[in-house]
Every structure is written in structure tokens, then in C-alpha cells.
Coordinates of C-alpha atoms and ligand atoms in Angstrom, one line a residue:
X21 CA -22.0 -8.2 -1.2
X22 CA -18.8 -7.6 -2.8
X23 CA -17.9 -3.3 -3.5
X24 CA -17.9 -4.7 -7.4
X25 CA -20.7 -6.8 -7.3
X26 CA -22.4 -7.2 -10.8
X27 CA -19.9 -5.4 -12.4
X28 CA -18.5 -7.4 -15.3
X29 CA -14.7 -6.5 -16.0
X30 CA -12.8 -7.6 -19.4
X31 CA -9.1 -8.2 -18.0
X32 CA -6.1 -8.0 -20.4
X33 CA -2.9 -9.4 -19.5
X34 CA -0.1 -8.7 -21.6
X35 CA 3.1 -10.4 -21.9
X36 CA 5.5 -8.8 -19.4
X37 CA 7.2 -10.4 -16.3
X38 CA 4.5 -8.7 -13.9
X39 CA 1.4 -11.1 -15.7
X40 CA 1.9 -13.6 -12.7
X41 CA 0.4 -10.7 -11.0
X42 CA -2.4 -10.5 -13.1
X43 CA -3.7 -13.8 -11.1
X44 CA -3.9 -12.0 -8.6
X45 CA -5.8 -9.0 -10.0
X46 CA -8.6 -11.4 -11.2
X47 CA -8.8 -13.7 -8.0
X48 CA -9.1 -10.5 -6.3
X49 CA -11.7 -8.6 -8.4
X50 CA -13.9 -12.1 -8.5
X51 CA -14.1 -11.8 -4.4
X52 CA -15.0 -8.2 -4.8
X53 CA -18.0 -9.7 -6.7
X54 CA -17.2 -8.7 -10.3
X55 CA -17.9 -11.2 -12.9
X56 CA -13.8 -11.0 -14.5
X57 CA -13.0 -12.1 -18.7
X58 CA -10.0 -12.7 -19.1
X59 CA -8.3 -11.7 -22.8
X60 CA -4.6 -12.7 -23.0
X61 CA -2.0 -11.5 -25.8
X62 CA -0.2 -15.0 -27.8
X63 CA 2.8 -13.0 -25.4
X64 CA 1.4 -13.4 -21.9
X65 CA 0.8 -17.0 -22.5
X66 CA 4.7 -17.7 -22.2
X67 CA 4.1 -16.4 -18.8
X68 CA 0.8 -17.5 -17.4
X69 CA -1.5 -20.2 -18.6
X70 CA -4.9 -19.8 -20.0
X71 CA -5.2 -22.4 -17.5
X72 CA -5.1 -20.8 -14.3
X73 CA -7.1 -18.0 -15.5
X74 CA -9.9 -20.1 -16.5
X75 CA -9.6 -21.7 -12.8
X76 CA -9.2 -18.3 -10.9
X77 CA -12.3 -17.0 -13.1
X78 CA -14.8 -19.6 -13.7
X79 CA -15.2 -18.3 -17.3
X80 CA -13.3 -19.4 -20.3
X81 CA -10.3 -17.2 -21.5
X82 CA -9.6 -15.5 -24.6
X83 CA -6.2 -15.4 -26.5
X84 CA -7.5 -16.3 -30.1
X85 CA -9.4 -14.6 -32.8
X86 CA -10.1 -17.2 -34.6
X87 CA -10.6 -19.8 -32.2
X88 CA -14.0 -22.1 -32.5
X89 CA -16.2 -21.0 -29.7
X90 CA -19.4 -23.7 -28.8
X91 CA -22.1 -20.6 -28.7
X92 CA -21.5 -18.3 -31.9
X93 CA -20.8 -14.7 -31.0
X94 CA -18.5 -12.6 -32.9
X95 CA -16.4 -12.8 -29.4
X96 CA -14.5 -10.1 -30.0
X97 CA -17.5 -8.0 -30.2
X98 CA -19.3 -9.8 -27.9
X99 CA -16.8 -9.0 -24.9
X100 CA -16.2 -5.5 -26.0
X101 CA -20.0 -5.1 -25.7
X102 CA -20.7 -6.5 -22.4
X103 CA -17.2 -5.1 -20.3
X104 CA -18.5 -2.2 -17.7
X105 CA -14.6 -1.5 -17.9
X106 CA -11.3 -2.8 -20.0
X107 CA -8.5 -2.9 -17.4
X108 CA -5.4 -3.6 -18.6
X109 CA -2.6 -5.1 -16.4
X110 CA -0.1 -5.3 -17.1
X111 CA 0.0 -3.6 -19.8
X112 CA 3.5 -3.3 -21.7
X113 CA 5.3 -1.0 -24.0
X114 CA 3.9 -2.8 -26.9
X115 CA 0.2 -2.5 -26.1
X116 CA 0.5 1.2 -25.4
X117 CA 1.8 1.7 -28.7
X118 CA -0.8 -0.1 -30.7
X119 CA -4.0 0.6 -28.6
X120 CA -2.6 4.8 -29.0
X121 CA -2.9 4.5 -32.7
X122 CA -5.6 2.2 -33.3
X123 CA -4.0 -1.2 -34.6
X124 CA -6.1 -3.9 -33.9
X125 CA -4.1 -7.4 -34.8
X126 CA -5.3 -9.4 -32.4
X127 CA -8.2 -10.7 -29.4
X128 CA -7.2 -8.0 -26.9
X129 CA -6.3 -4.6 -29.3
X130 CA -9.5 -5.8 -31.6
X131 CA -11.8 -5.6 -28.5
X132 CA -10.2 -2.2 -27.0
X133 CA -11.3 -0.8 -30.1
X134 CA -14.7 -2.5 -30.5
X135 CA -15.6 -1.2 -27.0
X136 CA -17.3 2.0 -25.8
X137 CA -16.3 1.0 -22.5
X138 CA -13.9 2.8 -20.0
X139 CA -9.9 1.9 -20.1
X140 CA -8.0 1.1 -17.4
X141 CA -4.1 0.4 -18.6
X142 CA -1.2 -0.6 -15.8
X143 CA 2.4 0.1 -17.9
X144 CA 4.8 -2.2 -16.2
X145 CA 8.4 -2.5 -18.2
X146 CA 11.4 -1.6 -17.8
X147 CA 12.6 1.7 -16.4
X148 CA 13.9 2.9 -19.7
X149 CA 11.1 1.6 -21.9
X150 CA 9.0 3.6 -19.6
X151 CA 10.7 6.9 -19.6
X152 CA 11.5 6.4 -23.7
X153 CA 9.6 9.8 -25.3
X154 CA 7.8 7.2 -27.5
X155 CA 6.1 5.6 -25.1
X156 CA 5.7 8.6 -22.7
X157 CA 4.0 10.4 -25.6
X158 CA 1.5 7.1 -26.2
X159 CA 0.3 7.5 -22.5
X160 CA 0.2 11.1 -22.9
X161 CA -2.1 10.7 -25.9
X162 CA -3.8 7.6 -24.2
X163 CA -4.4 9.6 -21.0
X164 CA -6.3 12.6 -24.1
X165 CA -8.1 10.5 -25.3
X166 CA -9.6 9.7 -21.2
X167 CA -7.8 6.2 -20.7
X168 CA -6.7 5.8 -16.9
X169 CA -3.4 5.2 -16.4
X170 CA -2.6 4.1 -13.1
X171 CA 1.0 4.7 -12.7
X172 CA 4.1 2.3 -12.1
X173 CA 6.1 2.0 -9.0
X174 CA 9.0 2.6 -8.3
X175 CA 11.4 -0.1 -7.2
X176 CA 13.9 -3.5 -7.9
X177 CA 13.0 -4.6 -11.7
X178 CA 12.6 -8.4 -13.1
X179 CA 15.4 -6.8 -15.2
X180 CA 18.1 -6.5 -12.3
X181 CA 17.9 -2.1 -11.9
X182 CA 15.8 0.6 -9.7
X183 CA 13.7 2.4 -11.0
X184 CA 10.1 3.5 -12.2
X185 CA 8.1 0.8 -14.0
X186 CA 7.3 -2.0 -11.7
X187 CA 3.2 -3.2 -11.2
X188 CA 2.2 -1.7 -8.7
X189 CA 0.3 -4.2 -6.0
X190 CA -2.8 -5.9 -7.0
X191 CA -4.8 -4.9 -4.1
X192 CA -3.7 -1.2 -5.1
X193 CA -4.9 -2.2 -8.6
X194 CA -8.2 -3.4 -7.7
X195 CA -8.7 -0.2 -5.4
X196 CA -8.1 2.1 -8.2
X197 CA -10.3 0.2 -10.2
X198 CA -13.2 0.2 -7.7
X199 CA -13.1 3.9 -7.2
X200 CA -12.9 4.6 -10.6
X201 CA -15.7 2.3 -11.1
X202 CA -18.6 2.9 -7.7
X203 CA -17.2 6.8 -8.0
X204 CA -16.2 6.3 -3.8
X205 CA -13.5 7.0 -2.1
X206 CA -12.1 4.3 -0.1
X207 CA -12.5 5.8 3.5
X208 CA -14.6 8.6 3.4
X209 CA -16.7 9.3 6.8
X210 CA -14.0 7.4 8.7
X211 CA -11.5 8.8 11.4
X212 CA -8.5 8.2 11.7
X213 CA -5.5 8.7 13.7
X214 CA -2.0 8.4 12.5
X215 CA 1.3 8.6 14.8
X216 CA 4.5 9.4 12.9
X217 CA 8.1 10.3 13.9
X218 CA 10.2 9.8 16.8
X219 CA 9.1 10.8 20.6
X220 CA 12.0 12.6 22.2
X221 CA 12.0 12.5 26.1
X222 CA 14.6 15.6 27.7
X223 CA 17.3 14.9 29.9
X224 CA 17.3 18.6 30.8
X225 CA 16.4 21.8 28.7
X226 CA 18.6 21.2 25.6
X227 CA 19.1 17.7 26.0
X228 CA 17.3 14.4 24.9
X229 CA 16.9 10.7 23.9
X230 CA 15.6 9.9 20.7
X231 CA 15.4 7.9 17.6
X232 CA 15.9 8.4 13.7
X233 CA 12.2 8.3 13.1
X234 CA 11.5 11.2 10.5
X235 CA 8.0 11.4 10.3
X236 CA 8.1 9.8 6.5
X237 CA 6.2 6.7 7.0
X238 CA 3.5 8.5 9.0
X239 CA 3.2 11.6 7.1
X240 CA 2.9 9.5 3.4
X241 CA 0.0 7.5 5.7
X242 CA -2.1 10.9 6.7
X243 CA -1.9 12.0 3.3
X244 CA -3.1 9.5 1.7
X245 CA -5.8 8.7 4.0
X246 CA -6.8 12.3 3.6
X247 CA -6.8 11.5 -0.4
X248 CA -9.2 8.6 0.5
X249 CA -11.8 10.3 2.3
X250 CA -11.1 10.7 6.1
X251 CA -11.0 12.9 8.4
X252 CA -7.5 12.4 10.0
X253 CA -5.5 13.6 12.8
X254 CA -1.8 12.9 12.8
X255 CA 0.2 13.0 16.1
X256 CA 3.4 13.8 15.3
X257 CA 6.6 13.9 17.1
X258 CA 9.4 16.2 16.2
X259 CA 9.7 16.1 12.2
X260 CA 10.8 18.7 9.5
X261 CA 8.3 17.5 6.6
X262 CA 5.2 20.1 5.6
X263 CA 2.5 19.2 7.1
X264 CA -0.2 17.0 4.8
X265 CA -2.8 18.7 2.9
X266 CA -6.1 18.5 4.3
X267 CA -5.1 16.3 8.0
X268 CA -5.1 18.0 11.5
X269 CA -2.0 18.1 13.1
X270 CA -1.3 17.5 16.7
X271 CA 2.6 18.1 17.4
X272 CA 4.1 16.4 20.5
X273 CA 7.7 16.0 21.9
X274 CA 7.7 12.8 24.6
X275 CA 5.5 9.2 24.5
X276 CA 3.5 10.7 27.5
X277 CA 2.0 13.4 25.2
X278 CA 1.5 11.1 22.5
X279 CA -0.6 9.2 24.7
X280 CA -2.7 12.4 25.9
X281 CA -3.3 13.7 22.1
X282 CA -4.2 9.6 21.0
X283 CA -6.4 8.8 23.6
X284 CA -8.4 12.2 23.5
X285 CA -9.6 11.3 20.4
X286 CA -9.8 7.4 20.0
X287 CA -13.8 6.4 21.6
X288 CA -14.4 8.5 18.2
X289 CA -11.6 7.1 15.8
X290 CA -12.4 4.1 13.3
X291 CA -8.5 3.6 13.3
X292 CA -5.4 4.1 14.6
X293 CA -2.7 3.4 12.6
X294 CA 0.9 3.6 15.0
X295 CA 3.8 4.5 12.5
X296 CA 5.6 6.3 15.4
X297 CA 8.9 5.2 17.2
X298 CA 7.9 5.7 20.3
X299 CA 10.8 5.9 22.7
X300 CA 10.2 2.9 25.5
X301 CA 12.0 4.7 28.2
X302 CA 12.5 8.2 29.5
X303 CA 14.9 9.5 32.2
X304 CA 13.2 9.4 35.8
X305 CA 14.5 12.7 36.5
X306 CA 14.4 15.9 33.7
X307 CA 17.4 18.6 35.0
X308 CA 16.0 21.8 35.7
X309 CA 19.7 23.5 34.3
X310 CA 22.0 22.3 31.6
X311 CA 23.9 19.6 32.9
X312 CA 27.1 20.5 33.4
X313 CA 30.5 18.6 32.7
X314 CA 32.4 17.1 35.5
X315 CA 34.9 14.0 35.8
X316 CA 34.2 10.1 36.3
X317 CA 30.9 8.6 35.0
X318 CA 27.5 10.3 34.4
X319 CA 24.8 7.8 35.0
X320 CA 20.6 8.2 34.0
X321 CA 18.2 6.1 35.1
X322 CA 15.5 5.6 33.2
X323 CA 11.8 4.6 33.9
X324 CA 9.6 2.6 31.4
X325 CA 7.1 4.9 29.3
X326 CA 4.0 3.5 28.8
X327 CA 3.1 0.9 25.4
X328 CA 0.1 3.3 24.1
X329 CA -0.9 0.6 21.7
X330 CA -1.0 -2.1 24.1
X331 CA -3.0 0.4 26.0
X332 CA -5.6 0.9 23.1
X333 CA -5.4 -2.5 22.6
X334 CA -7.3 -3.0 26.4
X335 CA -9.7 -0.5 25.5
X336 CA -10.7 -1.7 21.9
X337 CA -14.2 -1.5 20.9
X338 CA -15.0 -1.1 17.3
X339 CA -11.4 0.7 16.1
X340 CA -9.1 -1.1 13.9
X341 CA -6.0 -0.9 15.2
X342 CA -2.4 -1.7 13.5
X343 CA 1.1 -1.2 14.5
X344 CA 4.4 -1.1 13.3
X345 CA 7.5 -3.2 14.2
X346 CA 10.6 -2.4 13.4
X347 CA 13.1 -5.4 13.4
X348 CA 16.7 -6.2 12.4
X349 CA 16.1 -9.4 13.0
X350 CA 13.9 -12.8 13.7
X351 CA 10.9 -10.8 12.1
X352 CA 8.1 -12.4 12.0
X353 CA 8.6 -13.8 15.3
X354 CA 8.4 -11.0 17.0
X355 CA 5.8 -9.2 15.1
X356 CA 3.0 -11.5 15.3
X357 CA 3.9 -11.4 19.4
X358 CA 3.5 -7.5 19.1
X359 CA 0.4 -8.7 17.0
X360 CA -1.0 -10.6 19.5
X361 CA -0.3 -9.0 22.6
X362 CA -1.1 -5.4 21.2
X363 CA -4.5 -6.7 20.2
X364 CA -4.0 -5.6 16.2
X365 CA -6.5 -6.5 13.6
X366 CA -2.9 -6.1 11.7
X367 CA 1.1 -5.2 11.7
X368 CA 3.2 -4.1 9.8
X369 CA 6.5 -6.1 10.2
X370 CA 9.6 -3.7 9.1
X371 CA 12.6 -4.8 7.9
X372 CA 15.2 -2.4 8.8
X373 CA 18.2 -4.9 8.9
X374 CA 19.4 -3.2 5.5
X375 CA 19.8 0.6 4.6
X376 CA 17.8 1.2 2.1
X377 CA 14.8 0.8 4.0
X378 CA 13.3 1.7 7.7
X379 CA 14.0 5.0 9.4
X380 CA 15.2 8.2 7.6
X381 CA 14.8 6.7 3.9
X382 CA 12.1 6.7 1.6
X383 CA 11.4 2.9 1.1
X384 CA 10.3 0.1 3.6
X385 CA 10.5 -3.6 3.1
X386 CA 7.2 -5.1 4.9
X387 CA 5.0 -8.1 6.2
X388 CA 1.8 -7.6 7.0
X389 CA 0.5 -10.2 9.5
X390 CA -3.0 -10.6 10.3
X391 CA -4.8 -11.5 13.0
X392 CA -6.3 -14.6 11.1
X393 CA -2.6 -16.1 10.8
X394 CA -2.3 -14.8 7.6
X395 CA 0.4 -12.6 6.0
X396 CA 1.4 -11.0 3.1
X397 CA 5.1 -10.3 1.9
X398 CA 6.1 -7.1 -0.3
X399 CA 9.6 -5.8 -2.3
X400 CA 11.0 -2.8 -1.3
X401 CA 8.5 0.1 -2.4
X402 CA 7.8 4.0 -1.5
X403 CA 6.7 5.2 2.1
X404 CA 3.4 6.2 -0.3
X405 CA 2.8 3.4 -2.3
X406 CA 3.3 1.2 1.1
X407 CA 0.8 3.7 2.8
X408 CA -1.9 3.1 -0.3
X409 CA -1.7 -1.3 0.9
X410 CA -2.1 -0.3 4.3
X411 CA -4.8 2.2 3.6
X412 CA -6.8 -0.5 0.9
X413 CA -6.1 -3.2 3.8
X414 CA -8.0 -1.2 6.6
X415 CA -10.9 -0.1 3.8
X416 CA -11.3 -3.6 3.1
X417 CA -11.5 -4.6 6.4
X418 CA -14.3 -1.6 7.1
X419 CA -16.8 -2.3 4.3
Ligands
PMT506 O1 9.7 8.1 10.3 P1 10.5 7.3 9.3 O2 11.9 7.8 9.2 O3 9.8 7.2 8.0 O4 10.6 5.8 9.9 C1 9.5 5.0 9.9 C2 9.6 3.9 11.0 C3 10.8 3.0 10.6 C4 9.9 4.5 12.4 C5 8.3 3.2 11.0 O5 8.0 2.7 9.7 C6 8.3 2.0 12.0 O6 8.7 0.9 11.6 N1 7.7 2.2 13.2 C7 7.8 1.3 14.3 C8 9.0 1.5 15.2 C9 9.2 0.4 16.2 O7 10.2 -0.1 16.3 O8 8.1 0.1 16.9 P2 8.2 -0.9 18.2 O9 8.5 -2.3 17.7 O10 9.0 -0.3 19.3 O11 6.7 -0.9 18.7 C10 5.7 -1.7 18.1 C11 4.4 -0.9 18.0 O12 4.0 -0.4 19.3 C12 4.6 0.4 17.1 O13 3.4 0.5 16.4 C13 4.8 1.5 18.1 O14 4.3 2.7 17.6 C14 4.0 1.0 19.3 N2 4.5 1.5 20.6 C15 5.8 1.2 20.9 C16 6.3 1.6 22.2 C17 5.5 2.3 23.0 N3 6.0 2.7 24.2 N4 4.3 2.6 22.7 C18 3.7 2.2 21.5 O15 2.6 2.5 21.2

């Protein structure tokens, strides 16, 4: 049984670029087992068709007031009555304005007023409609008045610019809206281990091979699994970011260590989640002194580290498991062969072929493949918000 089963959600889609996403929202809140109504503004239907909504789900869709309905019901009323929740996605400039002070012109605004229902709104717009005073007060008031916002993202905009006011994700959506509405959070009672940063692995006491790995992606993940509920413990190499609230901390230098503090703790784990750059080879020999200048070459050679995932990978039992791969190139390729041979329920395929996203920023570019042969594409977005998919991915895949 879905986490929403019997729950019976009134969707609004308003008419802004992100109401193809909206599809998604309902296909996705229908398999959690909610029974989903869909209202659209006269605006969203330049966007979507009433269509697709009817298709996606199974129940007719409203966008007229006045519209003849076969069974009488003031429907208005009749949808404002029945909704365990209003949840608004996206939900524009426009909306926010008229739903703060009342007006009620049309299917959607008229049932938002009618209801004594909870509100969930999603503002997606543009970056500067969003950070307007006018519409930063309306959220303000909505938020007084106990409507949840759930907050854009930050990120590329239909409109062509950066910044904040994209939809966030749909499965994000649906999460917040299931722990708004069963009152859980998404991962409590579960362990979980995190590796962040780079492994560094000493040529001789000041000396050593690393990578740019700053512990970002990592950290964002232990936080916000910590947010969700779980008890986690983040191995960390090297790094300069606070520690997360709330997560134990296990610092190590080389990939042997990393090894040692993961698989201490992994019979016990419900997940490990690899974000680390874990250095694939380490010099043979570590000089006891400073190594000293001198002419011609200087020549290392270097042994093979072990591949801890591919090691927890053998020993899998009930963990979920998912890696990282960081790739300039023929992406997908060689992340579903990580996939496989690693053993993953799931990877996350990194993009790092451009600078704005990948090691020492604070934005990845991502596919997530599965172990089913499925995979899912994402825009540039926040270390956090990414952390928030990978974290609703592994709940999902645990209830
Ligand atoms: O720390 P940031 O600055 O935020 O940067 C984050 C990041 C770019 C490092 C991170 O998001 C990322 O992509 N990490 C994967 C780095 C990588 O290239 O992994 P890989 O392709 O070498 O390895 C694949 C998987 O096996 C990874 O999950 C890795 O942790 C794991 N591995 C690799 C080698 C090894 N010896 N043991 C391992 O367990």
C-alpha cells in the first residue's frame, strides 16, 4: 500500500512553464496511492491539456466554473469539501497574489477559499517575480496565515537566467507533501553511512596525492539525511566544511582508512551512499623524511587501493547501496558498468565535463541509473536539493 493511500489530494496547476511538471506530481502521487483532482487555471491549459490530466488521474479535471457536470454538486464546493490537502504546483506570481487576499474569480481561487483543508503552494517564476517585495510579502502573509510553501530552486530558468524560482523536482514535491501529510520523516530508524571528500594517500610526511573533492556533495547528503530521520555516520576525508548538525563524524586521510571506518559499521547500515573521490592508487612506499631535491627524474610507483564499493558490493545483504561516478565523458556508459559491477541498487552519474558543476562547486548535473534499466535525467541544481532526490530515491526504495 502506497505511503498516501486513501488520501484524496485536490491538485492546482497554474499556468507557468514548470505545469508540464505538474504531470508528474499527479502520476506520482496516484502510485503513492492518493486518489489526485486535478483543478487547472484557463492559464495552465496553454501549457498542459485537461487531457493528460484526466489520463494520468482517472478522474475528470476541473478548469470551469460554470461547466455542466453529469452528477449535480456545486463542484466547487464539492472538491473543496472532500481535499485532505490543496497542493498547489506550480503555483505562480498571480495565484499567490489572489489566494493572499481572498479573490476568488475562478475554479481553483473559488475552491482555496471554500476549503478548510491544508495548503500546500510551489511558487515557480521567474527569479525577479520571486524576489519582487510584492510577492515576497504575499508568501510572507500566506506562510501567517499557516500555508506551506515549499521553496523554489535555484537554477537555469525557462526564461534564459540563474537564479531562484525554478520547481523544484516532483519527487521532492511529493516527499514534502507526504510528510506534511502522514506527519513522518522520510528515514527515520534507518542507518546510514555517507562518504564525502577526497582520500589523500602521503608520499612522505608533508607530501600527498589527492583530488579536488571538497566534501560538499557528501556533507549536503549527511545533513539532510539527519533532517530525515537517520542516524548517520559520515566518513570523511580531509574537508574544511563544519561538521553537519546532528551526524557522527568519522575523519580519515587515505582509501585504506576509509575502508576500516565503512566496513566497521556496514552489517548494521541500511545504506551507504559513496560521494567520496576515493583516490584508486597510493604510492607503494610512504618516505620516512621529507624527500629531498636532487637532479634527473623522480619516479613513484604506485599500487592499486582497494574499490570499497565493489567490496560492499560482495558482501551485500539487505543495504542499499549507491555510488557516484564522476565522468567527463561517455557517461552513461560507464556509469551503468560501475552500476553493474559495483552491485548498486543505484548511481549517480556526474557530469563534470563543465565548470559549473562536479568537484569544488556548489551544483552537479546528474543521471541516476537504476538497477532496473531505468534512469532519470536532472538540470544543474544545489549539492542539497540533489541530496533531497537521492535521499527521497533510497526512502522510496525502503518503504
Ligand atoms: O566533494 P565535492 O567537491 O562536492 O565533489 C563531489 C564529487 C564530484 C567528488 C562527487 O559528487 C562525485 O562525483 N564522486 C565520485 C567521484 C568518482 O569519480 O568516483 P569513481 O568513478 O572513481 O568511483 C565510482 C564509485 O566507486 C564512487 O562511488 C566511489 O566513491 C567508489 N570508489 C571508487 C574508487 C575506490 N577505490 N573505491 C570506491 O569505493
Amino acid at each position: 500500500m502506497g505511503s498516501l493511500a486513501g488520501k484524496r489530494i485536490v491538485l492546482g496547476v497554474t499556468g507557468g512553464i514548470a505545469a508540464y511538471k505538474a504531470v508528474e506530481i499527479a502520476s506520482r502521487l496516484r502510485k503513492a496511492g492518493a486518489e489526485v483532482h486535478v483543478i487547472m487555471t484557463r492559464e495552465a491549459t496553454e501549457f498542459v491539456t485537461e487531457l493528460t490530466f484526466r489520463e494520468i488521474t482517472g478522474q475528470p479535471v476541473s478548469v470551469d466554473m460554470w461547466q455542466k457536470v453529469a452528477n449535480f454538486n456545486v463542484e466547487h464546493i464539492a472538491l473543496a469539501n472532500l481535499a485532505d490537502v490543496v497542493l498547489i504546483a506550480p503555483a505562480t506570481a498571480n495565484i499567490l497574489a489572489k489566494i493572499s487576499v481572498g479573490i476568488a474569480d475562478d475554479m481553483l481561487t473559488t475552491t482555496v477559499l471554500a476549503t478548510k483543508a491544508p495548503i500546500i503552494m510551489a511558487p515557480a517564476m521567474n527569479t525577479n517575480m520571486y524576489e519582487n517585495p510584492v510577492t515576497q510579502k504575499n508568501i510572507g502573509e500566506l506562510k501567517a496565515r499557516g500555508v506551506q510553501i515549499i521553496e523554489p530552486a535555484a537554477g537555469h530558468l525557462a526564461c534564459g537566467i540563474e537564479g531562484k524560482g525554478r520547481l523544484p523536482e516532483p519527487v521532492e514535491i511529493v516527499a514534502a507533501v507526504t510528510a506534511f501529510m502522514t506527519g513522518k520523516q522520510l528515514l527515520s530508524g534507518k542507518k546510514i553511512i555517507v562518504t564525502a571528500g577526497g582520500t589523500i594517500e602521503p608520499l612522505d610526511p608533508v607530501r600527498y596525492l589527492g583530488n579536488r573533492s571538497t566534501g560538499k556533495m557528501g556533507y549536503a547528503i549527511a545533513q539532510e539525511a539527519a533532517r530525515q530521520g537517520a542516524e548517520v555516520l559520515l566518513v570523511s576525508g580531509p574537508s574544511n566544511l563544519p561538521n553537519p548538525v546532528g551526524v557522527r563524524m568519522v575523519r580519515i586521510q587515505t582509501a585504506l582508512e576509509m575502508q576500516a571506518a565503512v566496513q566497521a559499521e556496514y552489517t548494521e547500515a541500511d545504506a551507504v551512499i559513496m560521494s567520496a573521490a576515493v583516490a584508486d592508487y597510493r604510492p607503494k612506499t610512504v618516505a620516512r623524511e621529507k624527500i629531498k631535491k636532487s637532479d634527473g627524474k623522480l619516479v613513484f610507483e604506485l599500487e592499486r587501493n582497494p574499490d570499497i564499493l565493489y567490496g560492499l558490493g560482495q558482501q551485500k545483504g539487505q543495504q542499499l547501496l549507491v555510488g557516484f561516478a564522476a565522468e567527463t565523458c561517455h557517461l552513461e556508459e560507464y556509469a551503468r558498468k560501475k552500476l553493474v559491477k559495483k552491485n548498486l541498487d543505484f548511481i549517480v552519474a556526474n557530469d563534470v565535463s563543465a565548470k559549473d558543476a562536479g568537484f569544488a562547486v556548489d551544483n552537479n548535473r546528474v543521471q541516476l541509473f537504476f538497477r532496473n534499466g531505468d534512469s532519470e535525467k536532472y538540470p544543474l541544481m544545489s549539492k542539497q536539493e540533489l541530496a533531497k532526490i537521492i535521499l527521497n530515491k533510497i526512502a522510496e526504495r525502503m518503504s
